[in-house]
Coordinates of C-alpha atoms in Angstrom, one line a residue:
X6 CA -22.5 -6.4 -1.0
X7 CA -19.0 -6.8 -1.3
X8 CA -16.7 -4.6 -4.2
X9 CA -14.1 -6.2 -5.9
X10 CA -11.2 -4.7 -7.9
X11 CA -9.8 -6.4 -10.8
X12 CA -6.2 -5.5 -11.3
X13 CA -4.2 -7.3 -13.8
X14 CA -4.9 -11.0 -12.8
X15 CA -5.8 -9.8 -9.2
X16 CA -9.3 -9.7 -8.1
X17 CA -8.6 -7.5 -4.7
X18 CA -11.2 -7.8 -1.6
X19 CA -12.2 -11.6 -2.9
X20 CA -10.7 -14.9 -1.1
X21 CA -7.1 -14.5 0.3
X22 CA -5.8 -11.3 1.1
X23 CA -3.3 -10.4 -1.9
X24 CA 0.7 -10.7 -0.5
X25 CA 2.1 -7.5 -1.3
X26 CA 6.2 -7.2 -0.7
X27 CA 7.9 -4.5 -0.1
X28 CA 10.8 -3.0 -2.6
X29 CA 13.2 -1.0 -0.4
X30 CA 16.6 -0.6 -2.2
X31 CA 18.5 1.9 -2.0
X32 CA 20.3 1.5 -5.5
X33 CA 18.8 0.0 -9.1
X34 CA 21.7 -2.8 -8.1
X35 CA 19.9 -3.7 -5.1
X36 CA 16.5 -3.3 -5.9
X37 CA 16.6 -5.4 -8.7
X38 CA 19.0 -7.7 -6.8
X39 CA 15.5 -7.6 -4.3
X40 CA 13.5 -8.6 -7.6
X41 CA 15.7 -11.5 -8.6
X42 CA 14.6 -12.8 -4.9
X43 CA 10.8 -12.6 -5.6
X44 CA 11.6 -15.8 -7.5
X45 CA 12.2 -17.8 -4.7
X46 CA 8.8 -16.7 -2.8
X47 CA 5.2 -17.5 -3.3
X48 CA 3.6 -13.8 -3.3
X49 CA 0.9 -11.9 -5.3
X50 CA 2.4 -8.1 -5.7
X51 CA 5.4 -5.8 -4.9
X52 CA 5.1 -2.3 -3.8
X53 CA 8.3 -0.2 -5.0
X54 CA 8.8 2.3 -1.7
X55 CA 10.6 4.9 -3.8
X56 CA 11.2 7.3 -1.1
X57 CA 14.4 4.7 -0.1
X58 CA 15.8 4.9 -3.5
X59 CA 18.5 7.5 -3.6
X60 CA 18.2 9.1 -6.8
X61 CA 13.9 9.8 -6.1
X62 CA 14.7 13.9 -6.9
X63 CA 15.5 12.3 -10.2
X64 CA 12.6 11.8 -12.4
X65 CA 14.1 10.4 -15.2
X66 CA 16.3 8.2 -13.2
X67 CA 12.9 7.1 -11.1
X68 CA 11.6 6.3 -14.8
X69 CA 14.6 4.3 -16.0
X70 CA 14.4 2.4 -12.8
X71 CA 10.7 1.4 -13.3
X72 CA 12.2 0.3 -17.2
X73 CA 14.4 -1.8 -16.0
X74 CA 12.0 -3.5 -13.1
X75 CA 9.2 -4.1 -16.4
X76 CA 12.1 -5.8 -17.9
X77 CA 12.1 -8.7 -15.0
X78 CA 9.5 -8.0 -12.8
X79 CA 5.5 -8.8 -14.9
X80 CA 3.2 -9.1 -12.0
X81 CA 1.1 -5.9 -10.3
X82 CA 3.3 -3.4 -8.8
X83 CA 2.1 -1.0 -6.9
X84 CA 4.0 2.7 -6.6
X85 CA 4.4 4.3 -3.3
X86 CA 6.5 7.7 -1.9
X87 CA 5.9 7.3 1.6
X88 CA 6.8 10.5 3.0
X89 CA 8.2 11.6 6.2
X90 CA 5.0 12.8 7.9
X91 CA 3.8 9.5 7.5
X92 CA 6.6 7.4 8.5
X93 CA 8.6 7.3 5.3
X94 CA 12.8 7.9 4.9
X95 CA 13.3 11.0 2.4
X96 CA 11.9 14.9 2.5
X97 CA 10.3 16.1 -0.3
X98 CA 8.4 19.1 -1.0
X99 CA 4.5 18.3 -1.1
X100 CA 4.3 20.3 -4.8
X101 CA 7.3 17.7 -5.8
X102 CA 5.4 15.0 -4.4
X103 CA 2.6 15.3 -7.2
X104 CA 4.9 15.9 -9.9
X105 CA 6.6 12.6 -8.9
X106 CA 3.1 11.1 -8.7
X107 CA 2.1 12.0 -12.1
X108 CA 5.6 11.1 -13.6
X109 CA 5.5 6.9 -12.4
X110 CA 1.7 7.4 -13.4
X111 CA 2.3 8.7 -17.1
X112 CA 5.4 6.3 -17.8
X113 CA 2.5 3.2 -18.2
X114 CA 4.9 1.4 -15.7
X115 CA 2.5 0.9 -12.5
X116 CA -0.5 -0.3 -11.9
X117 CA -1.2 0.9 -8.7
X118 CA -0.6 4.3 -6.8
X119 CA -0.3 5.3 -3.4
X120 CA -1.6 8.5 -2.6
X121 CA -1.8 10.1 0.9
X122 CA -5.1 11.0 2.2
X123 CA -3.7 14.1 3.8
X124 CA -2.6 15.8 1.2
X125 CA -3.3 19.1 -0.7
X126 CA -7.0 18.3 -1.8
X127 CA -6.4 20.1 -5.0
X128 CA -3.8 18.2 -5.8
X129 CA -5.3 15.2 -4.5
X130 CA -7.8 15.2 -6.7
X131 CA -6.2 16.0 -10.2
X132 CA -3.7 13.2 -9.8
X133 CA -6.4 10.4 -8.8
X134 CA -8.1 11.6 -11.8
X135 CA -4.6 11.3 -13.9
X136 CA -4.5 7.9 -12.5
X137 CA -7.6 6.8 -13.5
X138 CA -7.5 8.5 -16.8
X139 CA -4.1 6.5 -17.1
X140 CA -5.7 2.9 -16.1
X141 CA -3.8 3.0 -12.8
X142 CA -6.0 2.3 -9.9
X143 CA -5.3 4.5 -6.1
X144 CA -4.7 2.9 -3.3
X145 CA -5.3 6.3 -0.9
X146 CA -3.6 5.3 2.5
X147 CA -3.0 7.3 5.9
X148 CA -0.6 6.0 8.6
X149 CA -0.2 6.9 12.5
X150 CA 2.9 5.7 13.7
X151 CA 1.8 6.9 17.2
X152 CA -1.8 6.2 17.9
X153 CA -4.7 4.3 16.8
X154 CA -7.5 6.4 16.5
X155 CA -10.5 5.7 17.8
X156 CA -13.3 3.5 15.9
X157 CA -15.1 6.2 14.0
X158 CA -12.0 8.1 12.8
X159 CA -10.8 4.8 11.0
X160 CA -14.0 4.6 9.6
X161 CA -14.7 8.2 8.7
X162 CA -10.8 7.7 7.3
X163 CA -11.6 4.4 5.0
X164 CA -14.9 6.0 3.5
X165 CA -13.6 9.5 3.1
X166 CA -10.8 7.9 0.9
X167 CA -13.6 6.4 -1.1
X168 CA -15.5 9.9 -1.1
X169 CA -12.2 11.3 -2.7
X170 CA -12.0 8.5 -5.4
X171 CA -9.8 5.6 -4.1
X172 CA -9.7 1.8 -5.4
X173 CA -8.4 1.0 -2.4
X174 CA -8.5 2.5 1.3
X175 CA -6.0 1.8 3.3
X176 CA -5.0 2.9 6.9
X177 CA -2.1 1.5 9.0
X178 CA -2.0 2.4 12.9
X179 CA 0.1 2.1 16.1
X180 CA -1.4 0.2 18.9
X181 CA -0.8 0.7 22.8
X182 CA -3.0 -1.6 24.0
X183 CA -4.7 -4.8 23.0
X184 CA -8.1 -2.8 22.9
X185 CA -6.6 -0.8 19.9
X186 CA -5.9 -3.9 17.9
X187 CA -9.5 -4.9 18.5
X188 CA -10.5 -0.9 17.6
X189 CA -9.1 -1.4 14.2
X190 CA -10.8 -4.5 13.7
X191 CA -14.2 -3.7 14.7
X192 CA -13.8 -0.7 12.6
X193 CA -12.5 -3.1 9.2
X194 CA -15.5 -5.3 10.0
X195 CA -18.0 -2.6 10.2
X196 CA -16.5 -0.6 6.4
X197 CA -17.1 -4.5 5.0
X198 CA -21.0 -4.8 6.3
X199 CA -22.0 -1.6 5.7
X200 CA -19.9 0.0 2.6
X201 CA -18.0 -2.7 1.4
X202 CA -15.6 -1.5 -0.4
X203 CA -11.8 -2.9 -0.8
X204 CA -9.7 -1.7 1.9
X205 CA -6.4 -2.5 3.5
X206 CA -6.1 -2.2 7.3
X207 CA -3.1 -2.7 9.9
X208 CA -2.2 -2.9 13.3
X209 CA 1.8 -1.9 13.3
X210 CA 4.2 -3.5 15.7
X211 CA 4.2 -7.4 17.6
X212 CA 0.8 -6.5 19.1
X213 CA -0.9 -5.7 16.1
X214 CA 0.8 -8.7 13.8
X215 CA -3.0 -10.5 14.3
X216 CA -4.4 -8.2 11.8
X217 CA -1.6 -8.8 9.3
X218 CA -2.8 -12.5 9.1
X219 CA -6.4 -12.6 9.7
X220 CA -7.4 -10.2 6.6
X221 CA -9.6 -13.0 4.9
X222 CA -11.8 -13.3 8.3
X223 CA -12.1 -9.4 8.7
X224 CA -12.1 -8.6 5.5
X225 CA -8.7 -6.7 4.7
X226 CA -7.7 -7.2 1.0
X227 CA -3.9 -6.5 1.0
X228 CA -0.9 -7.8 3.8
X229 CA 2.5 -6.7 3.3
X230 CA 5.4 -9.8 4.1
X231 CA 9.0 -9.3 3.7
X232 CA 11.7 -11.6 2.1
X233 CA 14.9 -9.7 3.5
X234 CA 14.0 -6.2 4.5
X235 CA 10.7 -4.6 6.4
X236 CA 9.0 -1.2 5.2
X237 CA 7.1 -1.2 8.3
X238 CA 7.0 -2.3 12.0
X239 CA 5.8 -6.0 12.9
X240 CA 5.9 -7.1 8.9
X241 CA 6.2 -11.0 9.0
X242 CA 8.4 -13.0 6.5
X243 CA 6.5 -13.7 3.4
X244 CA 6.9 -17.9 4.3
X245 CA 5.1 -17.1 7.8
X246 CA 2.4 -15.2 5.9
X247 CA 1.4 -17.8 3.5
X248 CA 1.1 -20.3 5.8
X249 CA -0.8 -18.7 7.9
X250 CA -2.9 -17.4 5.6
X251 CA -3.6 -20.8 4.0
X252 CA -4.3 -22.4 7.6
X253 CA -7.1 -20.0 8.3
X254 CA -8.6 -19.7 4.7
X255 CA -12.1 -21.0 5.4
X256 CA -13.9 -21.2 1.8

């Protein structure tokens, strides 16, 4: 039986896979400049990747920035440090990490949460319980920008995020081969008939852009698009995405 998550107006891991775009300004001007363009797209979320903002070691600057985004921005927005083990821009200290975690939680300005799997489990678990205590649902995620692990570590990845408390699992991998692509989606289709549970699942680069567009089919609740700028590699314009995703919606 399939788990849905109600965020907001979003029902996540139900019908289309939600459009999630990527925030990744490197100022307040620009990110809110990257806002303003939201506009002019059809999407269903944004994901503010703080780690690209250059005043993150400031926490009350990271607050007023999330102020000023509730001021124009109303829809879900998800909350994500992607840091450098994992293929994100900016070092911070793991203990820093939390604390900046539990800062965008308490402000009431999110609604979602990244949190990486492979973190301190400690302090893994106090700030999923924060989050929840706070109405802000976890989306726990684990990238490899090198490999894609073999069937069941994506799936002993997905479910332990689910044993640790996550809304959403989410894991994003590098292919070598077409054989990995087809890995990661054996793996998404066998979380959604035996567990399933919402889940977001990637194939990074041009051989992997298949499983950015066919999340309805193999059940992967979230696809990231861009409008100007990608957070990742083989993102698709957010145009592309739609259309695609509307051609293949089968309900």
């Amino acid at each position: 039986m399939m788990k849905t998550l109600l965020c907001k107006n979003l029902i996540f891991n139900s019908g289309l896979p939600k459009i999630c775009i990527p925030l990744t300004g490197k100022s307040t001007s620009q990110l809110l400049d990257e806002i303003n363009d939201l506009n002019q797209v059809d999407f269903d979320l944004a994901e503010l990747r703080i780690d690209f903002y250059e005043d993150v070691d400031d926490f009350s600057k990271v607050v007023e920035l999330l102020e000023k985004i509730r001021e124009i921005y109303s829809k879900v927005l998800l909350f994500t440090f992607r840091t450098k083990k994992e293929g994100g821009v900016h070092e911070m200290s793991e203990e820093k990490y939390f604390e900046l975690i539990h800062t965008a939680i308490q402000s009431g300005l999110i609604d979602l949460v990244d949190i990486e799997l492979f973190s301190h489990e400690e302090s893994l678990k106090k700030a999923v319980d924060f989050a929840h205590k706070n109405q802000v649902n976890v989306v726990m995620s684990s990238h490899d920008f090198h490999k894609t692990p073999d069937k069941d570590e994506i799936i002993k990845r997905l479910v332990k995020m689910q044993e640790n408390g996550a809304d959403i699992s989410k894991i994003a991998v590098m292919p070598t081969c077409n054989e990995d692509v087809l890995e990661l989606l054996s793996a998404t289709m066998d979380v959604k008939n035996k567990y399933g549970f919402p889940c977001i699942t990637m194939s990074m680069g041009k051989l992997g852009v298949v499983t950015r567009l066919s999340g309805e089919l193999f059940v992967s609740c979230m696809t990231f698009a861009a409008v100007k700028n990608t957070s990742a590699p083989g993102q698709v314009s957010v145009t592309k995405v739609k259309e695609i995703l509307d051609l293949l919606h089968f309900e």
